[in-house]
């Protein structure tokens, strides 16, 4: 809960003065509570894009965009660089605390148990065209889980919620891998109960009926870190979507399916694909890095420097720093001296010394290096945003549950300023002029 500050905000409007309480979060972030603004003044706030609007209180993730700080449940993101697994971080986000050894064992066991899809669900993949975007399949199939698990629509208590969460976190990687296999016309590979979360996903992606994929430790570590770094990011577009859909009482699967759709867009999770497209264009000699940056600054061009800029970070995105460092270390070891990494470095260098980017505080974001890394570990480009979704899922689930418990029955329903026609009458068809 936020604390009520002794300060009050005063609004002077039409000669009248109104007082509004100020609340303060645990890291000192302050908000004017305008819950009764319309009732008191007859006015609403107008904030397209919600840049100044706090939609909720949340205890999951803290970001200080000015300083480049990101913490999950209080723990700085940098501390996740080495030891923890993605599933440990998933538990932390969802339950609020690091798992004890026995909690972790039970959670891991659940993830193994739930990794299989209903066979009926498996056949649904056949209905999609080969060229179907994997994000469309992912969203549709997560929604399909609502059909196969109606018993999990109403989650009565924390135990039931934990089971639903484990099912979803486990099955999303099976769905993701099957979407990929379907696009290639490859047979589906069942999950292997002997494998942990990340190697099991890669096994379902890359094993063949005649040859088991063996996951190198460095690949496993890199994907583990990528998933951790994407696991939550407070009220971003997809998480806000999950919360909004969930606020209507929609079940966990339906709400998370909507999160996948929101993530798909190129200004959000889809940016990791666009970064690679941009680097390829430069590599193929269609345009130089200097020319690309010039176009990105030109307001008539509609081009943006993909993987740069962030609504919240006005400093280095700490996730980009970590991914840039690991790309530098990992790529030579994978003997993938990727020329795209050098192009990315060059773009970063140009942009960071250009007044346009300096003045607007535009720095590399998480998507700038994630694509290069994913490419190095063999993930096809059209699966990049799917990997982002697998990583973000624990965050979506944590927010859905937090909202369910703290804002039960409060539907998210913004208002608007209407700018259309004022009252006019219906004209029958035969009296209308062409
Ligand atoms: N290239 C060129 N100019 C940019 C860029 C960019 N990547 N990003 C912002 N700007 C400019 C923008 O044109 C505007 O200039 P002006 O003030 O002259 O009109 C100014 O910077 C502020 O931009 P904005 O669009 O108002 O900022 P926003 O907070 O609404 O948008 C953003 C944030 C991430 C959508 C945007 O920076 C962007 O489009 N970046 C490229 C796409 C991208 O990398 N997205 C991934 C975001 S991080 C992961 C995630 O959240 O999924």
XYZ file of N, CA and C in Angstrom, residues 119-301:
549
model
N -3.907 -33.839 -26.484
C -3.701 -34.259 -27.884
C -4.658 -33.522 -28.834
N -5.856 -33.238 -28.333
C -6.832 -32.514 -29.160
C -6.302 -31.129 -29.504
N -5.618 -30.558 -28.556
C -5.063 -29.224 -28.775
C -3.946 -29.285 -29.810
N -3.197 -30.378 -29.743
C -2.095 -30.538 -30.681
C -2.602 -30.472 -32.129
N -3.777 -31.096 -32.365
C -4.295 -31.121 -33.741
C -4.709 -29.736 -34.233
N -4.979 -28.838 -33.304
C -5.391 -27.488 -33.734
C -4.296 -26.787 -34.527
N -3.052 -27.136 -34.260
C -1.953 -26.486 -35.001
C -2.097 -26.719 -36.501
N -2.660 -27.893 -36.860
C -2.780 -28.246 -38.285
C -3.659 -27.256 -39.034
N -4.572 -26.610 -38.322
C -5.503 -25.691 -38.985
C -4.856 -24.380 -39.401
N -3.679 -24.108 -38.892
C -3.036 -22.826 -39.230
C -2.214 -22.974 -40.510
N -2.221 -21.950 -41.378
C -1.337 -22.016 -42.548
C 0.119 -22.089 -42.096
N 0.943 -22.693 -42.927
C 2.370 -22.812 -42.581
C 3.006 -21.456 -42.275
N 2.566 -20.432 -43.055
C 3.205 -19.119 -42.918
C 2.582 -18.277 -41.807
N 1.695 -18.878 -41.014
C 1.028 -18.089 -39.960
C 2.064 -17.512 -39.005
N 1.913 -16.243 -38.613
C 2.866 -15.671 -37.655
C 2.788 -16.429 -36.323
N 3.927 -16.857 -35.786
C 3.897 -17.617 -34.523
C 3.230 -16.858 -33.373
N 3.274 -15.514 -33.394
C 2.605 -14.767 -32.309
C 1.089 -14.955 -32.387
N 0.551 -15.073 -33.613
C -0.895 -15.295 -33.764
C -1.244 -16.676 -33.220
N -0.404 -17.651 -33.540
C -0.666 -19.019 -33.055
C -0.560 -19.053 -31.528
N 0.457 -18.379 -31.021
C 0.680 -18.385 -29.572
C -0.538 -17.826 -28.833
N -1.017 -16.698 -29.317
C -2.160 -16.077 -28.660
C -3.389 -16.979 -28.748
N -3.629 -17.517 -29.953
C -4.812 -18.362 -30.147
C -4.743 -19.604 -29.257
N -3.560 -20.205 -29.167
C -3.454 -21.455 -28.422
C -3.480 -21.222 -26.907
N -2.973 -20.082 -26.470
C -3.092 -19.789 -25.026
C -4.567 -19.601 -24.684
N -5.278 -18.939 -25.587
C -6.717 -18.773 -25.366
C -7.418 -20.127 -25.374
N -6.946 -21.033 -26.241
C -7.525 -22.378 -26.309
C -7.409 -23.125 -24.992
N -6.378 -22.781 -24.214
C -6.236 -23.466 -22.916
C -7.487 -23.248 -22.061
N -8.175 -22.126 -22.297
C -9.430 -21.878 -21.559
C -10.453 -22.963 -21.877
N -10.399 -23.497 -23.119
C -11.361 -24.540 -23.512
C -10.989 -25.873 -22.879
N -9.693 -26.103 -22.737
C -9.253 -27.403 -22.232
C -9.183 -27.448 -20.704
N -9.214 -26.284 -20.081
C -9.146 -26.269 -18.603
C -10.225 -25.356 -18.014
N -11.493 -25.684 -18.298
C -12.565 -24.820 -17.761
C -12.548 -24.785 -16.238
N -11.991 -25.842 -15.631
C -11.960 -25.882 -14.157
C -11.063 -24.779 -13.593
N -10.233 -24.162 -14.463
C -9.326 -23.110 -13.971
C -9.820 -21.697 -14.323
N -11.067 -21.588 -14.759
C -11.595 -20.240 -15.046
C -11.750 -19.436 -13.764
N -12.320 -20.095 -12.766
C -12.508 -19.423 -11.470
C -11.434 -19.944 -10.539
N -10.515 -19.086 -10.118
C -9.460 -19.557 -9.224
C -9.830 -19.160 -7.801
N -10.186 -20.199 -7.027
C -10.760 -19.939 -5.701
C -9.709 -19.475 -4.701
N -8.514 -20.062 -4.780
C -7.510 -19.758 -3.758
C -6.120 -19.801 -4.368
N -5.148 -19.532 -3.536
C -3.758 -19.430 -4.001
C -3.244 -20.757 -4.559
N -3.653 -21.867 -3.964
C -3.182 -23.178 -4.441
C -3.643 -23.398 -5.870
N -4.925 -23.112 -6.104
C -5.470 -23.293 -7.454
C -4.790 -22.339 -8.441
N -4.564 -21.118 -7.985
C -3.884 -20.147 -8.842
C -2.484 -20.645 -9.198
N -1.763 -21.166 -8.201
C -0.400 -21.656 -8.458
C -0.405 -22.759 -9.506
N -1.411 -23.623 -9.458
C -1.497 -24.704 -10.449
C -1.753 -24.125 -11.843
N -2.650 -23.148 -11.900
C -2.963 -22.528 -13.207
C -1.728 -21.827 -13.753
N -1.019 -21.129 -12.868
C 0.186 -20.401 -13.300
C 1.238 -21.379 -13.809
N 1.443 -22.477 -13.076
C 2.449 -23.463 -13.490
C 2.072 -24.080 -14.835
N 0.797 -24.371 -15.002
C 0.353 -24.926 -16.293
C 0.708 -23.986 -17.439
N 0.374 -22.741 -17.236
C 0.569 -21.764 -18.315
C 2.057 -21.562 -18.607
N 2.855 -21.402 -17.556
C 4.298 -21.179 -17.750
C 4.929 -22.406 -18.418
N 4.436 -23.567 -18.075
C 4.983 -24.783 -18.676
C 4.522 -24.950 -20.120
N 3.232 -24.764 -20.346
C 2.684 -25.060 -21.679
C 3.066 -24.025 -22.730
N 3.361 -22.800 -22.309
C 3.643 -21.774 -23.324
C 4.853 -22.190 -24.164
N 5.830 -22.854 -23.516
C 7.018 -23.210 -24.329
C 6.689 -24.359 -25.280
N 5.770 -25.260 -24.874
C 5.366 -26.347 -25.780
C 4.608 -25.754 -26.965
N 3.704 -24.820 -26.662
C 2.943 -24.167 -27.737
C 3.897 -23.435 -28.680
N 4.845 -22.697 -28.090
C 5.793 -21.924 -28.902
C 6.593 -22.854 -29.816
N 7.102 -23.951 -29.241
C 7.919 -24.882 -30.034
C 7.066 -25.532 -31.130
N 5.812 -25.887 -30.808
C 4.956 -26.524 -31.815
C 4.610 -25.533 -32.938
N 4.445 -24.273 -32.577
C 4.161 -23.257 -33.617
C 5.333 -23.215 -34.595
N 6.542 -23.285 -34.062
C 7.735 -23.279 -34.919
C 7.789 -24.550 -35.776
N 7.573 -25.713 -35.139
C 7.647 -26.989 -35.873
C 6.608 -26.994 -36.990
N 5.423 -26.479 -36.675
C 4.368 -26.447 -37.696
C 4.791 -25.588 -38.883
N 5.420 -24.451 -38.606
C 5.807 -23.540 -39.697
C 6.840 -24.188 -40.616
N 7.592 -25.153 -40.075
C 8.610 -25.844 -40.888
C 8.135 -27.190 -41.405
N 6.912 -27.574 -41.055
C 6.424 -28.890 -41.460
C 7.151 -30.028 -40.769
N 7.653 -29.776 -39.575
C 8.415 -30.784 -38.839
C 7.509 -31.513 -37.842
N 7.823 -32.772 -37.530
C 7.004 -33.474 -36.531
C 7.160 -32.818 -35.160
N 6.072 -32.850 -34.384
C 6.140 -32.273 -33.035
C 6.974 -33.187 -32.143
N 7.790 -32.553 -31.320
C 8.628 -33.306 -30.387
C 8.042 -33.121 -28.989
N 7.720 -34.218 -28.329
C 7.140 -34.128 -26.986
C 8.174 -33.611 -25.991
N 7.697 -32.948 -24.940
C 8.632 -32.513 -23.899
C 9.305 -33.725 -23.257
N 10.530 -33.509 -22.806
C 11.294 -34.584 -22.169
C 11.318 -34.313 -20.667
N 10.689 -35.187 -19.866
C 10.600 -34.905 -18.416
C 11.950 -34.836 -17.720
N 13.000 -35.339 -18.387
C 14.318 -35.298 -17.741
C 14.973 -33.934 -17.880
N 14.414 -33.091 -18.734
C 15.074 -31.801 -19.000
C 14.439 -30.666 -18.221
N 15.257 -29.673 -17.879
C 14.753 -28.493 -17.167
C 14.112 -27.541 -18.164
N 13.661 -26.405 -17.659
C 12.789 -25.528 -18.451
C 13.390 -25.110 -19.799
N 14.589 -24.505 -19.750
C 15.170 -23.959 -20.991
C 15.625 -25.070 -21.946
N 16.412 -26.069 -21.468
C 16.803 -27.126 -22.409
C 15.613 -27.897 -22.978
N 14.549 -28.019 -22.182
C 13.366 -28.732 -22.684
C 12.729 -27.959 -23.836
N 12.675 -26.646 -23.698
C 12.136 -25.819 -24.792
C 12.986 -25.995 -26.053
N 14.303 -25.924 -25.881
C 15.192 -26.037 -27.048
C 15.124 -27.442 -27.655
N 14.913 -28.440 -26.796
C 14.726 -29.820 -27.281
C 13.472 -29.886 -28.169
N 12.376 -29.287 -27.707
C 11.142 -29.330 -28.511
C 11.283 -28.533 -29.804
N 12.119 -27.514 -29.756
C 12.360 -26.706 -30.966
C 13.235 -27.461 -31.967
N 14.344 -28.038 -31.469
C 15.411 -28.437 -32.394
C 15.717 -29.933 -32.469
N 15.187 -30.761 -31.560
C 15.459 -32.198 -31.688
C 14.751 -32.741 -32.924
N 15.287 -33.840 -33.451
C 14.630 -34.538 -34.548
C 14.312 -35.948 -34.058
N 13.351 -36.615 -34.703
C 13.032 -37.974 -34.238
C 14.267 -38.879 -34.254
N 15.237 -38.576 -35.099
C 16.431 -39.425 -35.216
C 17.631 -38.840 -34.477
N 17.495 -37.611 -33.920
C 18.658 -37.009 -33.264
C 18.233 -36.030 -32.172
N 18.714 -36.317 -30.972
C 18.369 -35.456 -29.838
C 19.223 -34.183 -29.881
N 18.580 -33.032 -29.689
C 19.346 -31.777 -29.603
C 20.064 -31.749 -28.250
N 21.344 -31.487 -28.295
C 22.096 -31.376 -27.038
C 22.386 -29.898 -26.816
N 21.900 -29.403 -25.682
C 21.958 -27.963 -25.444
C 23.292 -27.564 -24.797
N 24.146 -26.812 -25.500
C 25.390 -26.377 -24.861
C 25.086 -25.481 -23.652
N 25.927 -25.605 -22.620
C 25.700 -24.854 -21.379
C 25.578 -23.345 -21.648
N 26.431 -22.832 -22.551
C 26.414 -21.369 -22.752
C 25.116 -20.918 -23.441
N 24.553 -21.781 -24.278
C 23.271 -21.456 -24.923
C 22.166 -21.440 -23.870
N 22.202 -22.466 -23.030
C 21.212 -22.560 -21.953
C 21.286 -21.320 -21.049
N 22.522 -20.930 -20.692
C 22.690 -19.774 -19.810
C 22.205 -18.489 -20.479
N 22.520 -18.361 -21.775
C 22.134 -17.134 -22.480
C 20.617 -17.025 -22.573
N 19.950 -18.125 -22.948
C 18.490 -18.057 -23.079
C 17.841 -17.862 -21.705
N 18.413 -18.507 -20.706
C 17.917 -18.329 -19.341
C 17.950 -16.849 -18.961
N 19.084 -16.201 -19.262
C 19.222 -14.786 -18.902
C 18.262 -13.916 -19.729
N 18.136 -14.235 -21.007
C 17.210 -13.460 -21.853
C 15.790 -13.540 -21.282
N 15.381 -14.736 -20.888
C 14.025 -14.889 -20.329
C 13.898 -14.101 -19.023
N 14.920 -14.178 -18.179
C 14.875 -13.445 -16.901
C 14.757 -11.943 -17.155
N 15.548 -11.442 -18.098
C 15.566 -9.990 -18.323
C 14.252 -9.475 -18.912
N 13.459 -10.382 -19.489
C 12.176 -9.963 -20.052
C 11.008 -10.227 -19.093
N 11.298 -10.783 -17.911
C 10.224 -11.368 -17.104
C 9.178 -10.376 -16.585
N 9.573 -9.149 -16.309
C 8.539 -8.167 -15.934
C 9.073 -6.771 -16.167
N 8.171 -5.842 -16.385
C 8.603 -4.464 -16.594
C 7.464 -3.525 -16.244
N 6.931 -3.680 -15.103
C 5.758 -2.961 -14.551
C 4.683 -2.682 -15.598
N 4.168 -1.464 -15.724
C 2.906 -1.291 -16.469
C 3.127 -1.039 -17.968
N 3.945 -1.865 -18.602
C 4.155 -1.745 -20.050
C 2.861 -2.081 -20.794
N 2.891 -1.913 -22.101
C 1.673 -2.042 -22.909
C 1.009 -3.421 -22.745
N 1.792 -4.499 -22.849
C 1.163 -5.832 -22.773
C 0.682 -6.140 -21.355
N 1.447 -5.749 -20.357
C 1.034 -6.026 -18.976
C -0.219 -5.223 -18.631
N -0.249 -3.969 -19.082
C -1.457 -3.167 -18.844
C -2.651 -3.796 -19.551
N -2.394 -4.379 -20.723
C -3.485 -5.042 -21.452
C -3.997 -6.240 -20.656
N -3.056 -7.035 -20.138
C -3.458 -8.211 -19.338
C -4.291 -7.740 -18.139
N -3.836 -6.675 -17.486
C -4.571 -6.181 -16.318
C -5.946 -5.667 -16.733
N -5.982 -4.981 -17.874
C -7.263 -4.416 -18.300
C -8.260 -5.519 -18.628
N -7.797 -6.510 -19.392
C -8.695 -7.619 -19.749
C -9.097 -8.364 -18.475
N -8.114 -8.598 -17.598
C -8.404 -9.317 -16.350
C -9.382 -8.554 -15.468
N -9.385 -7.224 -15.589
C -10.264 -6.426 -14.714
C -11.739 -6.675 -15.005
N -12.030 -7.207 -16.191
C -13.440 -7.502 -16.513
C -13.855 -8.834 -15.904
N -12.900 -9.543 -15.313
C -13.201 -10.858 -14.747
C -12.794 -11.976 -15.699
N -12.155 -11.615 -16.844
C -11.727 -12.651 -17.799
C -10.690 -13.556 -17.137
N -10.704 -14.824 -17.533
C -9.801 -15.788 -16.875
C -8.340 -15.547 -17.239
N -7.462 -16.239 -16.513
C -6.015 -16.035 -16.658
C -5.539 -16.310 -18.091
N -6.055 -17.385 -18.710
C -5.590 -17.743 -20.049
C -6.008 -16.667 -21.062
N -7.282 -16.258 -20.995
C -7.779 -15.238 -21.940
C -7.015 -13.934 -21.744
N -6.748 -13.587 -20.498
C -6.056 -12.319 -20.227
C -4.631 -12.359 -20.780
N -3.941 -13.485 -20.573
C -2.553 -13.574 -21.068
C -2.511 -13.674 -22.585
N -3.533 -14.280 -23.194
C -3.585 -14.326 -24.669
C -3.640 -12.900 -25.221
N -4.358 -12.019 -24.530
C -4.439 -10.624 -24.987
C -3.081 -9.929 -24.825
N -2.346 -10.334 -23.796
C -0.997 -9.781 -23.604
C -0.095 -10.114 -24.781
N -0.222 -11.328 -25.306
C 0.588 -11.729 -26.466
C 0.288 -10.798 -27.644
N -0.983 -10.505 -27.861
C -1.365 -9.632 -28.997
C -0.753 -8.245 -28.823
N -0.811 -7.718 -27.616
C -0.260 -6.372 -27.382
C 1.255 -6.367 -27.568
N 1.889 -7.452 -27.161
C 3.349 -7.529 -27.244
C 3.842 -7.574 -28.689
N 2.987 -8.089 -29.557
C 3.352 -8.353 -30.947
C 3.787 -7.087 -31.696
N 3.233 -5.937 -31.332
C 3.459 -4.703 -32.095
C 4.916 -4.265 -32.139
N 5.331 -3.626 -33.262
C 6.738 -3.246 -33.420
C 7.231 -2.192 -32.441
N 6.325 -1.446 -31.807
C 6.802 -0.475 -30.818
C 7.032 -1.143 -29.463
N 6.564 -2.373 -29.331
C 6.712 -3.103 -28.056
C 7.603 -4.312 -28.331
N 7.138 -5.524 -28.083
C 7.995 -6.709 -28.208
C 8.456 -6.983 -29.628
N 7.623 -6.582 -30.599
C 7.978 -6.823 -32.005
C 9.205 -6.046 -32.440
N 9.689 -5.149 -31.583
C 10.874 -4.356 -31.944
C 12.105 -5.240 -32.117
N 12.159 -6.392 -31.416
C 13.376 -7.222 -31.551
C 13.510 -7.772 -32.978
N 12.380 -8.017 -33.634
C 12.422 -8.469 -35.041
C 12.847 -7.295 -35.927
N 12.278 -6.131 -35.625
C 12.575 -4.947 -36.457
C 14.048 -4.540 -36.342
N 14.643 -4.770 -35.169
C 16.069 -4.454 -35.017
C 16.873 -5.314 -35.993
N 16.545 -6.596 -36.033
C 17.280 -7.492 -36.942
C 17.063 -7.085 -38.399
N 15.826 -6.725 -38.746
C 15.556 -6.289 -40.131
C 16.400 -5.069 -40.465
N 16.485 -4.160 -39.506
C 17.276 -2.929 -39.700
C 18.759 -3.287 -39.901
N 19.281 -4.173 -39.061
C 20.699 -4.543 -39.173
C 20.969 -5.262 -40.493
N 20.015 -6.085 -40.916
C 20.177 -6.781 -42.204
C 20.221 -5.800 -43.369
N 19.316 -4.823 -43.312
C 19.282 -3.810 -44.397
C 20.642 -3.140 -44.529
N 21.231 -2.817 -43.379
C 22.534 -2.139 -43.405
C 23.605 -3.116 -43.885
N 23.543 -4.338 -43.378
C 24.548 -5.331 -43.760
C 24.499 -5.639 -45.258
N 23.291 -5.689 -45.789
C 23.147 -6.026 -47.213
C 23.557 -4.866 -48.117
N 23.962 -3.774 -47.496
C 24.488 -2.655 -48.278
C 23.418 -1.733 -48.825
N 22.165 -1.919 -48.345
C 21.093 -1.055 -48.855
C 21.216 0.359 -48.295
N 21.840 0.460 -47.138
C 21.927 1.763 -46.468
C 23.083 1.713 -45.469
N 23.743 2.836 -45.253
C 24.847 2.841 -44.274
C 24.284 3.157 -42.881
N 25.022 2.827 -41.824
C 24.537 3.172 -40.478
C 24.286 4.674 -40.342
N 25.179 5.482 -40.924
C 25.037 6.949 -40.825
C 23.729 7.399 -41.485
N 23.459 6.812 -42.671
C 22.250 7.173 -43.404
C 21.003 6.730 -42.636
N 21.100 5.566 -42.007
C 19.943 5.057 -41.254
C 19.606 5.998 -40.097
N 20.664 6.420 -39.391
C 20.440 7.323 -38.254
C 19.868 8.651 -38.759
N 20.365 9.114 -39.904
C 19.846 10.358 -40.457
C 18.343 10.215 -40.752
N 17.958 9.067 -41.339
C 16.539 8.829 -41.636
C 15.705 8.762 -40.361
N 16.284 8.137 -39.330
C 15.557 7.994 -38.059
C 15.273 9.365 -37.433
N 16.106 10.338 -37.767
C 15.906 11.682 -37.188
C 14.928 12.516 -38.027
N 14.706 12.075 -39.262
C 13.873 12.832 -40.193
C 12.400 12.511 -39.931
N 11.650 13.508 -39.487
C 10.256 13.269 -39.094
C 9.379 12.869 -40.281
N 9.822 13.141 -41.505
C 9.007 12.769 -42.665
C 9.241 11.321 -43.096
N 10.266 10.683 -42.528
C 10.656 9.365 -43.061
C 9.886 8.202 -42.442
